[in-house]
Short mmCIF file of C-alpha atoms and ligand atoms in Angstrom, two decimals:
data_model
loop_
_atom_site.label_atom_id
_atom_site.label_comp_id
_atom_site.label_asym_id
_atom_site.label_seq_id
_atom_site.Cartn_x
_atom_site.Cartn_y
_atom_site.Cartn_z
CA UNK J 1 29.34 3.94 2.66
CA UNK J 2 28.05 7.53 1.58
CA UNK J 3 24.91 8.04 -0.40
CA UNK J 4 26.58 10.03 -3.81
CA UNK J 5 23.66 10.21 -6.53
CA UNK J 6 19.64 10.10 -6.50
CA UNK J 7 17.59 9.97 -9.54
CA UNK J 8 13.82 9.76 -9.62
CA UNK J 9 11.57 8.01 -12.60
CA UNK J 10 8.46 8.28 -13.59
CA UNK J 11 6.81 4.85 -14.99
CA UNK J 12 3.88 4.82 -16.90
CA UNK J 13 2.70 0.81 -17.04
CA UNK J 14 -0.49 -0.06 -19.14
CA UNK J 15 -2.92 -2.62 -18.06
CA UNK J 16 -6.12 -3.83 -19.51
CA UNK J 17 -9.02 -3.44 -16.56
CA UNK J 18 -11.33 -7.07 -16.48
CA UNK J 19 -14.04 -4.29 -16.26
CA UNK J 20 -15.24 -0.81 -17.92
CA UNK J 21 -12.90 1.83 -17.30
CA UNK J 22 -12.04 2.82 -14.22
CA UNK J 23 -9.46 4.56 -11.56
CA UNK J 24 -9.35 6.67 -8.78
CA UNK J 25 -8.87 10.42 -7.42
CA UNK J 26 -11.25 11.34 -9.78
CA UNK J 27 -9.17 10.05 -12.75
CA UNK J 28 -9.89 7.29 -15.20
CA UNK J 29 -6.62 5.18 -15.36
CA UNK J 30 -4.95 3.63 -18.84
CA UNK J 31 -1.72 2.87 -16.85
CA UNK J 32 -0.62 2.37 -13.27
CA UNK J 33 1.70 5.45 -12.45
CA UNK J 34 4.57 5.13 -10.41
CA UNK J 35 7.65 6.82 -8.98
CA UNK J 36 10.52 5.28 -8.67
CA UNK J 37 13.37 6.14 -6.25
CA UNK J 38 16.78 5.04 -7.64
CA UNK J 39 19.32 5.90 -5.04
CA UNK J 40 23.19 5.06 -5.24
CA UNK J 41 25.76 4.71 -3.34
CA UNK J 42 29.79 5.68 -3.34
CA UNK J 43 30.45 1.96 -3.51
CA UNK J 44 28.40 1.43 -6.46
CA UNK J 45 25.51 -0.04 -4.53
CA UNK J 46 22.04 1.11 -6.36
CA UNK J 47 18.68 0.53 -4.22
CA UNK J 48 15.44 0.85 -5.33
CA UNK J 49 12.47 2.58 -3.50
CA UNK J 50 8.71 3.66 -4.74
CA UNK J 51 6.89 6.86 -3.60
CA UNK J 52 3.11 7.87 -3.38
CA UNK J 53 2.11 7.75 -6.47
CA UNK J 54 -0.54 7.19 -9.34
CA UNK J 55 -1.93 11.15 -9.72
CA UNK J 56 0.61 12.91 -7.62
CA UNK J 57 3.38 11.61 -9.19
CA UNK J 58 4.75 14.55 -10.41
CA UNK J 59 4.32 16.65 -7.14
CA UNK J 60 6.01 13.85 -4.88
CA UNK J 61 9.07 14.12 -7.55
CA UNK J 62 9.65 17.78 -7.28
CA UNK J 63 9.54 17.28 -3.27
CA UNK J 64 12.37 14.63 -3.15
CA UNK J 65 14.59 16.84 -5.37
CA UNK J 66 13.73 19.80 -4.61
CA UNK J 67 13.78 19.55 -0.33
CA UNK J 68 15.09 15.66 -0.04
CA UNK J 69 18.29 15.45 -2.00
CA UNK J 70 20.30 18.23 -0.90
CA UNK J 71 19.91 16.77 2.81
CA UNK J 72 20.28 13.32 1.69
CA UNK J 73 23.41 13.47 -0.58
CA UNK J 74 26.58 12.65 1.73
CA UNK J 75 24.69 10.71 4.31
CA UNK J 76 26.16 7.84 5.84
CA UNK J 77 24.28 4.54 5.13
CA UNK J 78 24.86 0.82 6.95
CA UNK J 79 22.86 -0.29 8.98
CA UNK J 80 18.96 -0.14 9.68
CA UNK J 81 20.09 2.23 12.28
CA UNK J 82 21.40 4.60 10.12
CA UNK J 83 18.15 4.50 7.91
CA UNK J 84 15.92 5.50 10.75
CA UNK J 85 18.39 8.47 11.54
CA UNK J 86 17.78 9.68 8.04
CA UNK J 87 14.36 9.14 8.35
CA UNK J 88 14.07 11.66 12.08
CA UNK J 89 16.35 14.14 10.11
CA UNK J 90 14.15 14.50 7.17
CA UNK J 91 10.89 14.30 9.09
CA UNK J 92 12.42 16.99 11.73
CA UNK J 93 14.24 19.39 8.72
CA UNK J 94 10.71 19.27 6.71
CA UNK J 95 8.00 18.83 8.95
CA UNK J 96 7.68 22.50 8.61
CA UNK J 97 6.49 21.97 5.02
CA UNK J 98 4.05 19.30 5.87
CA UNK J 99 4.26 17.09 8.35
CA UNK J 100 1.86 14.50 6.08
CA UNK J 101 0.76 14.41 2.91
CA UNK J 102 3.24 14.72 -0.04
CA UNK J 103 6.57 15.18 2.46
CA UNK J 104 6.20 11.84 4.18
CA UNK J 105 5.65 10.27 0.73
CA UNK J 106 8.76 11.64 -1.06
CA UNK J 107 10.82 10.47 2.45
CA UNK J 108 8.77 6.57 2.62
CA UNK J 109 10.40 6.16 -1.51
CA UNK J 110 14.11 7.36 -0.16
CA UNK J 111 13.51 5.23 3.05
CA UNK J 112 12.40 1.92 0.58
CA UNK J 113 15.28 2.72 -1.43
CA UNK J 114 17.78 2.68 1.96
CA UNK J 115 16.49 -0.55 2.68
CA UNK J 116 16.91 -2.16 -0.71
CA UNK J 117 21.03 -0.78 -0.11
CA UNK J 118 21.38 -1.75 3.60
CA UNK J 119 19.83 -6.12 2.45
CA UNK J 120 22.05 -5.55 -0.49
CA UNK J 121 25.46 -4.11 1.35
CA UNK J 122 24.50 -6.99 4.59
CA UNK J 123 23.51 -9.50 1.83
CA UNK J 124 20.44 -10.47 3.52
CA UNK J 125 16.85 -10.04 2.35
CA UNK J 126 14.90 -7.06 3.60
CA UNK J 127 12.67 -9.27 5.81
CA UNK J 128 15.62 -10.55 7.39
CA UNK J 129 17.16 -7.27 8.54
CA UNK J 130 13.49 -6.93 10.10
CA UNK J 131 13.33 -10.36 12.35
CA UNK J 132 13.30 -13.11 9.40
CA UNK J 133 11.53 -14.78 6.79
CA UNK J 134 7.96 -16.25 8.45
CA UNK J 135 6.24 -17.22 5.24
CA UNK J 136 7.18 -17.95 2.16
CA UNK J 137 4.30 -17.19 -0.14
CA UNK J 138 0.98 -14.83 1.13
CA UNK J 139 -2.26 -14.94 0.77
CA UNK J 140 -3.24 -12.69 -2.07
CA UNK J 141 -6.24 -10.56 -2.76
CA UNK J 142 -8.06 -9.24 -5.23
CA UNK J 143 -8.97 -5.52 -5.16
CA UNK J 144 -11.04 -4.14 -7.65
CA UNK J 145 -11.63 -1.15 -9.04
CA UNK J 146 -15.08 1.18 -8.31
CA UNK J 147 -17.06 0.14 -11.32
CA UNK J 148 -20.56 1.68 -9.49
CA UNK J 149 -22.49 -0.87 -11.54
CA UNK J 150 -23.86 -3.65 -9.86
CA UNK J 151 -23.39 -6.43 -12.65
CA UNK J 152 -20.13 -5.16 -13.34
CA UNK J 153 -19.04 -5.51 -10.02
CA UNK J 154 -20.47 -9.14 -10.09
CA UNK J 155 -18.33 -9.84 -13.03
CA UNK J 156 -15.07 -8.78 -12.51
CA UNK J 157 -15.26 -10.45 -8.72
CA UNK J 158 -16.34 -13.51 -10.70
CA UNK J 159 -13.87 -13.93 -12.74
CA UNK J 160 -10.85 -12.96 -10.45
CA UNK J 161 -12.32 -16.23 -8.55
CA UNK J 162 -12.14 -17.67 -11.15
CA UNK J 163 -8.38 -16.42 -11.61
CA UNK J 164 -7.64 -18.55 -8.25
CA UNK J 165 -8.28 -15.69 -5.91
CA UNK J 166 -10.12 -16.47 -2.91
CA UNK J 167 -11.19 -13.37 -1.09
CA UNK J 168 -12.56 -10.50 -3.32
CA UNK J 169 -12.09 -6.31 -1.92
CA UNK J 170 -14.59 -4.34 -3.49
CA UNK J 171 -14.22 -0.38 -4.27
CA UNK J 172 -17.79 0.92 -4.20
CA UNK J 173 -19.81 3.18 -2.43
CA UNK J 174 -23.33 2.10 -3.43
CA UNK J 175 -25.41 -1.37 -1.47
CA UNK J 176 -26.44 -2.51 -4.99
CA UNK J 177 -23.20 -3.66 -5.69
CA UNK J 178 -21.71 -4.86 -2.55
CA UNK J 179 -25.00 -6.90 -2.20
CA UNK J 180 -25.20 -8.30 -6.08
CA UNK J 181 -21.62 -9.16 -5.63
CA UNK J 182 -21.98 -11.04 -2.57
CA UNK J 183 -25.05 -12.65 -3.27
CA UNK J 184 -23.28 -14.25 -6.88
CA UNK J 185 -19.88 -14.83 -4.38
CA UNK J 186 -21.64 -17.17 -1.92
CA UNK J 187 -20.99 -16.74 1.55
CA UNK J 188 -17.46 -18.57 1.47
CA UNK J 189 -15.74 -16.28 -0.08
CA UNK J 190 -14.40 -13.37 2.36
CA UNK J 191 -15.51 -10.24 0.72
CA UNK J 192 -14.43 -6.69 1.68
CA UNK J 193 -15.31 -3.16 0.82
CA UNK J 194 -13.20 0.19 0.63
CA UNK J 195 -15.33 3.22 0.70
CA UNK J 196 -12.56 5.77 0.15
CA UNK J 197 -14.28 7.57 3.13
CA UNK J 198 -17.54 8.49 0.71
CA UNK J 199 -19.75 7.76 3.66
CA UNK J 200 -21.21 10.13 6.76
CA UNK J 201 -21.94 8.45 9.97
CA UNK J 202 -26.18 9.08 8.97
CA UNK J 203 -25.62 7.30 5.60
CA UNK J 204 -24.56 4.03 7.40
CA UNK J 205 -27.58 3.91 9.82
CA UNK J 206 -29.44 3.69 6.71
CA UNK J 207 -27.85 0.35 5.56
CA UNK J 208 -26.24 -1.18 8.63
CA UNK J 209 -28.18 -4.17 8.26
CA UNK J 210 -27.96 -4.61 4.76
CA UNK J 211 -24.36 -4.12 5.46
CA UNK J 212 -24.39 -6.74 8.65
CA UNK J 213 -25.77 -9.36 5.92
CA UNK J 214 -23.64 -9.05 3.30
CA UNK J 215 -20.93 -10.88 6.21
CA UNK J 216 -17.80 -8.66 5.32
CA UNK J 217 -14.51 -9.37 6.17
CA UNK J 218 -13.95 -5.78 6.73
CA UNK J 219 -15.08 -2.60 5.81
CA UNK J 220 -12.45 0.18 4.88
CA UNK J 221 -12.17 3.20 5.66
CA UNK J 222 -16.53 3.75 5.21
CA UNK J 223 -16.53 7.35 6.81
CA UNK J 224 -15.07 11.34 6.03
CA UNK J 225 -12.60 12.39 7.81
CA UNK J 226 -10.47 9.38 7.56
CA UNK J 227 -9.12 10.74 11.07
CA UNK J 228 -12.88 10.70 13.18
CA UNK J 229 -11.57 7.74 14.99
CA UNK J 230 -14.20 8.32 17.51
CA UNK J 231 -17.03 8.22 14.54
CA UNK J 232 -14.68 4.52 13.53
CA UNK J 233 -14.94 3.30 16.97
CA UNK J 234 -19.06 3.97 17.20
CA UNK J 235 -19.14 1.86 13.46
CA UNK J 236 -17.11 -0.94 15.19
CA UNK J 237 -19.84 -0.69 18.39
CA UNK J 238 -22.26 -1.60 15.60
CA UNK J 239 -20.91 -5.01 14.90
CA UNK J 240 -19.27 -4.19 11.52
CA UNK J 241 -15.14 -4.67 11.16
CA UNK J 242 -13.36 -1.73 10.56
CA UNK J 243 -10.22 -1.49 8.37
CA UNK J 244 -8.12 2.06 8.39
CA UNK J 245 -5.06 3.53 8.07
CA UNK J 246 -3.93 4.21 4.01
CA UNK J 247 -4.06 7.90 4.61
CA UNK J 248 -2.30 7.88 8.28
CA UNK J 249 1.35 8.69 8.48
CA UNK J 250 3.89 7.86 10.80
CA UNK J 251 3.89 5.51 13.63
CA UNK J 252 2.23 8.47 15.44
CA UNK J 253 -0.85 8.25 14.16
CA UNK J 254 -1.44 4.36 14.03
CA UNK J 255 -0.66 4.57 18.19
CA UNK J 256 -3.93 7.16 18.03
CA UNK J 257 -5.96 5.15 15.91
CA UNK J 258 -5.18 1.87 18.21
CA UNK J 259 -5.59 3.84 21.14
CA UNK J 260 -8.98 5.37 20.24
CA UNK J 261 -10.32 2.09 19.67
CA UNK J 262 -10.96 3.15 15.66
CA UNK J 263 -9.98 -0.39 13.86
CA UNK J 264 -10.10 -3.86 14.15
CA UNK J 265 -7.41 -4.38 10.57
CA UNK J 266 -4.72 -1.40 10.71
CA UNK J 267 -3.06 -0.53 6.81
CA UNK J 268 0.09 1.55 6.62
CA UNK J 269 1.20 1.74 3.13
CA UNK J 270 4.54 1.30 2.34
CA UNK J 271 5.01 4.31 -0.17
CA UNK J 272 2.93 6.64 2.29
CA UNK J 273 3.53 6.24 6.02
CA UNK J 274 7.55 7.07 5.87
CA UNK J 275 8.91 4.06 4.35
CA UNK J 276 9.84 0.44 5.80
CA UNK J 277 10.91 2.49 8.92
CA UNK J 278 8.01 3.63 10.04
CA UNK J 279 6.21 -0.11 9.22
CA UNK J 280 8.78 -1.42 11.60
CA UNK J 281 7.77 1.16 14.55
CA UNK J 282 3.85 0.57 13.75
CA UNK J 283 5.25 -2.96 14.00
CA UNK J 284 5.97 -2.50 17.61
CA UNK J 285 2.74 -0.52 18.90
CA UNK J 286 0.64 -3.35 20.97
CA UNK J 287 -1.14 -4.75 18.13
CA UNK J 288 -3.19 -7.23 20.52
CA UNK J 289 -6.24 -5.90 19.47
CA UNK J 290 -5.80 -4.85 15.85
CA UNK J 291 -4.07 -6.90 12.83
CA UNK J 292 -1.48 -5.11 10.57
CA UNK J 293 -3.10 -5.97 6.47
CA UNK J 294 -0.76 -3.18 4.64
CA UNK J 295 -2.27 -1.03 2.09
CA UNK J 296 -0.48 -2.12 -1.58
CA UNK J 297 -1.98 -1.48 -4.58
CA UNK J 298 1.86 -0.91 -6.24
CA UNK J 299 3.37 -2.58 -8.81
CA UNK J 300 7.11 -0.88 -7.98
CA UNK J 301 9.06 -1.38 -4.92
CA UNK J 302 6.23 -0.60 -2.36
CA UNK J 303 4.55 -3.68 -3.44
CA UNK J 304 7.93 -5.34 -2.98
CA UNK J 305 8.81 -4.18 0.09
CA UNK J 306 5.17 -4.63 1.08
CA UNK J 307 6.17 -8.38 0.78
CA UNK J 308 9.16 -7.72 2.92
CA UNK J 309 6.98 -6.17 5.51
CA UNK J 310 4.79 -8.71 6.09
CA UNK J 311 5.86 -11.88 5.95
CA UNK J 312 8.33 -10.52 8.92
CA UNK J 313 5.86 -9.01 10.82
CA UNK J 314 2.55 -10.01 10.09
CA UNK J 315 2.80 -13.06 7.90
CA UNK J 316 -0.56 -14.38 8.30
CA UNK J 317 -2.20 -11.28 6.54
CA UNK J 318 -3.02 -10.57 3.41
CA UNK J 319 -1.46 -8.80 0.33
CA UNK J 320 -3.14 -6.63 -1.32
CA UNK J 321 -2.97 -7.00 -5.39
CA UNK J 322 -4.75 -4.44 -7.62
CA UNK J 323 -6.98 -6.69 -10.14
CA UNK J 324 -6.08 -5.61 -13.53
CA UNK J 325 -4.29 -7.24 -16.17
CA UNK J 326 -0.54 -5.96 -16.22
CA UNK J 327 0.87 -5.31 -19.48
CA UNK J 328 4.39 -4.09 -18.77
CA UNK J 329 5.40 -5.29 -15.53
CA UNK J 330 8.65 -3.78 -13.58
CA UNK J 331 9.07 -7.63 -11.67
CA UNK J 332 8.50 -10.03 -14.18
CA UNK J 333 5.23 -11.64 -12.97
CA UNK J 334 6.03 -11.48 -9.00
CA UNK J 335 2.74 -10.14 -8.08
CA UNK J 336 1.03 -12.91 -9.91
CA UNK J 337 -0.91 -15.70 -8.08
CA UNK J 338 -0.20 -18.90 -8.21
CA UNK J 339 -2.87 -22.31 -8.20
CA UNK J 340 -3.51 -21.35 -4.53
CA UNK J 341 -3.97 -17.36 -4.78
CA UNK J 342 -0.93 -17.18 -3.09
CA UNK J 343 2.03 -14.60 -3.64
CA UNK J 344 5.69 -15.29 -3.30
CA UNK J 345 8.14 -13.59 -1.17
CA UNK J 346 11.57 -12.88 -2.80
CA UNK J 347 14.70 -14.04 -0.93
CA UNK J 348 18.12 -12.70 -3.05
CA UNK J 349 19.52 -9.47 -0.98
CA UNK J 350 17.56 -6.00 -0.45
CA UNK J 351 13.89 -6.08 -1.93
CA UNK J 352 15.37 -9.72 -3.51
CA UNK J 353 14.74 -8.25 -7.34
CA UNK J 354 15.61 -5.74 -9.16
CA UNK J 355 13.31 -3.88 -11.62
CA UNK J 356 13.70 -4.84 -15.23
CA UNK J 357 15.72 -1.24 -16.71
CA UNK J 358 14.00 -2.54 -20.58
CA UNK J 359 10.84 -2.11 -19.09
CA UNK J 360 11.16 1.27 -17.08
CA UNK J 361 13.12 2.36 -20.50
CA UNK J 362 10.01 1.92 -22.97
CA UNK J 363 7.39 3.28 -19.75
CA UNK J 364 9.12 6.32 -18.67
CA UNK J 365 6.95 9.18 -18.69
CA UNK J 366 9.09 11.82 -21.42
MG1 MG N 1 -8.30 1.62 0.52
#
């Protein structure tokens, strides 16, 4: 089977936020952005992939047909084994272009895409071709956007509990909220916070214990550069649990980061590390010490394949799920919770759904 066409799409998708406007990279968000990876093969076999996304959408696009689809066009595509072969030929041909950054995400929405072809063209699920379905549903969570304001914070955690989440993430880089959230939480919920690396080393001294009481489940990437893995390894001497990895690439780097000491919860994301591939290598590091919780704030195939991901290789972690209100939604409701706050795994062929064409018809961005 030869790969013979490649089309890229970019999907608009509104939402309603539970709070005051909001988004991130220094962008207020009306609609969750997305690029989508439609790849085809000469056997009529279409799989569907996702790349990184939301405010670099249109950057990521010109790499994969600009650099990505003359290579890829012709390839040979069966098995998992082929997939990983076109992943070391596109990381080798392009590395000279960027190694990471906006490279590795144009090759993880191809490398989604192969994976969606080779479950379809084996018939088995995704999480099959990668050792098997563990779980059938996962744990959800709810991560917020950075609303700054303490009350607002408190709100919007309040009512995604009362949504049927159980364990809140918060995106804020002020105590007030982090503290006024946990304080109208209770202690039983498990409560995170992602800092988007706003933090220097000095600025945590100043709060450690404030941060020690509010009893967090982790706390994500808290310090700039996300890659002073020594300055993550002092935090973690401290007694807080450190969560990293969203803006590491390649296997490569999570083998430094679990070498170096720098996290307790490691978080590839799908649509930026290189793909399902590269999951399955950070798969096979020694993970003793550190727990895989993938980064997955998508509402395309990465979040799909997220699903894939984990329940065959770390089923007993979380998923992450952006809290907003979806109001055009590519998978017809399959990142919504059920009674338990719990996420279901799809089981037909490839990513086991395919995205609904009406939708990414009426959100395509013109
Ligand atoms: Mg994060």
């Amino acid at each position: 089977m030869i790969i013979s066409s490649l089309d890229t799409i970019i999907v608009d998708l509104p939402f309603k936020n539970p709070g005051p406007p909001s988004g991130f990279g220094g962008k207020e968000w009306t609609t969750i952005t997305s690029l989508l990876v439609r790849i085809e093969t000469d056997k009529g076999i279409v799989g569907w992939g996702e790349a990184f996304g939301f405010n670099c959408v249109t950057s990521t696009e010109k790499t994969i047909q600009d650099l990505i689809k003359p290579l890829l066009i012709g390839c040979k595509i069966e098995t998992p084994q082929d997939i990983e072969e076109i992943s070391n030929m596109l990381q080798l041909k392009l590395h000279i272009f960027g190694r990471y950054g906006i490279t590795i995400f144009a090759i993880s929405g191809i490398d989604i895409a192969l994976w969606d072809i080779c479950g379809k063209s084996n018939n088995k699920p995704i999480a099959e071709l990668l050792g098997g379905i563990k779980s059938q549903s996962l744990t959800a969570y709810a991560s917020l956007f950075k609303y700054d304001i303490a009350d607002d914070t408190k709100n919007v955690s309040l009512r995604a509990l009362e949504d049927g989440y159980n364990i809140i993430k918060l995106h804020e880089n002020l105590i007030e909220p982090i503290e006024a959230t946990r304080n109208a939480i209770g202690n039983n919920v498990k409560l995170m916070v992602d800092v988007n690396c706003a933090w220097k080393e000095e600025d945590i001294s100043k709060i450690l214990q404030q941060l020690l009481d509010c009893k967090l489940y982790w706390l994500e990437e808290p310090i700039w550069p996300p890659e002073n893995f020594q300055g993550l390894a002092n935090l973690r001497k401290q007694g807080l649990v450190i969560s990293t990895g969203e803006n590491a690439c390649t296997h490569w780097q999570f083998k430094e980061i679990i070498t170096q000491k720098a996290a307790d919860i490691i978080q590839p994301s799908v649509t930026k590390v290189g793909g399902v591939t590269e999951m399955k290598k950070i798969s096979q590091l020694d993970l003793t010490k550190v727990r895989m919780v993938p980064h997955a704030p998508y509402f395309g195939p990465g979040f799909v394949a997220t699903l894939h991901v984990l329940t065959a290789l770390s089923p007993n972690s979380e998923i992450e799920r952006l809290y907003m209100d979806l109001e055009q939604d590519l998978y017809k409701g399959l990142s919504n919770i059920d009674s338990k706050g719990n996420i279901f795994v799809p089981t037909d062929p490839g990513l086991g759904m395919e995205p609904d064409l009406e939708v990414i018809n009426s959100c395509q961005r013109k």
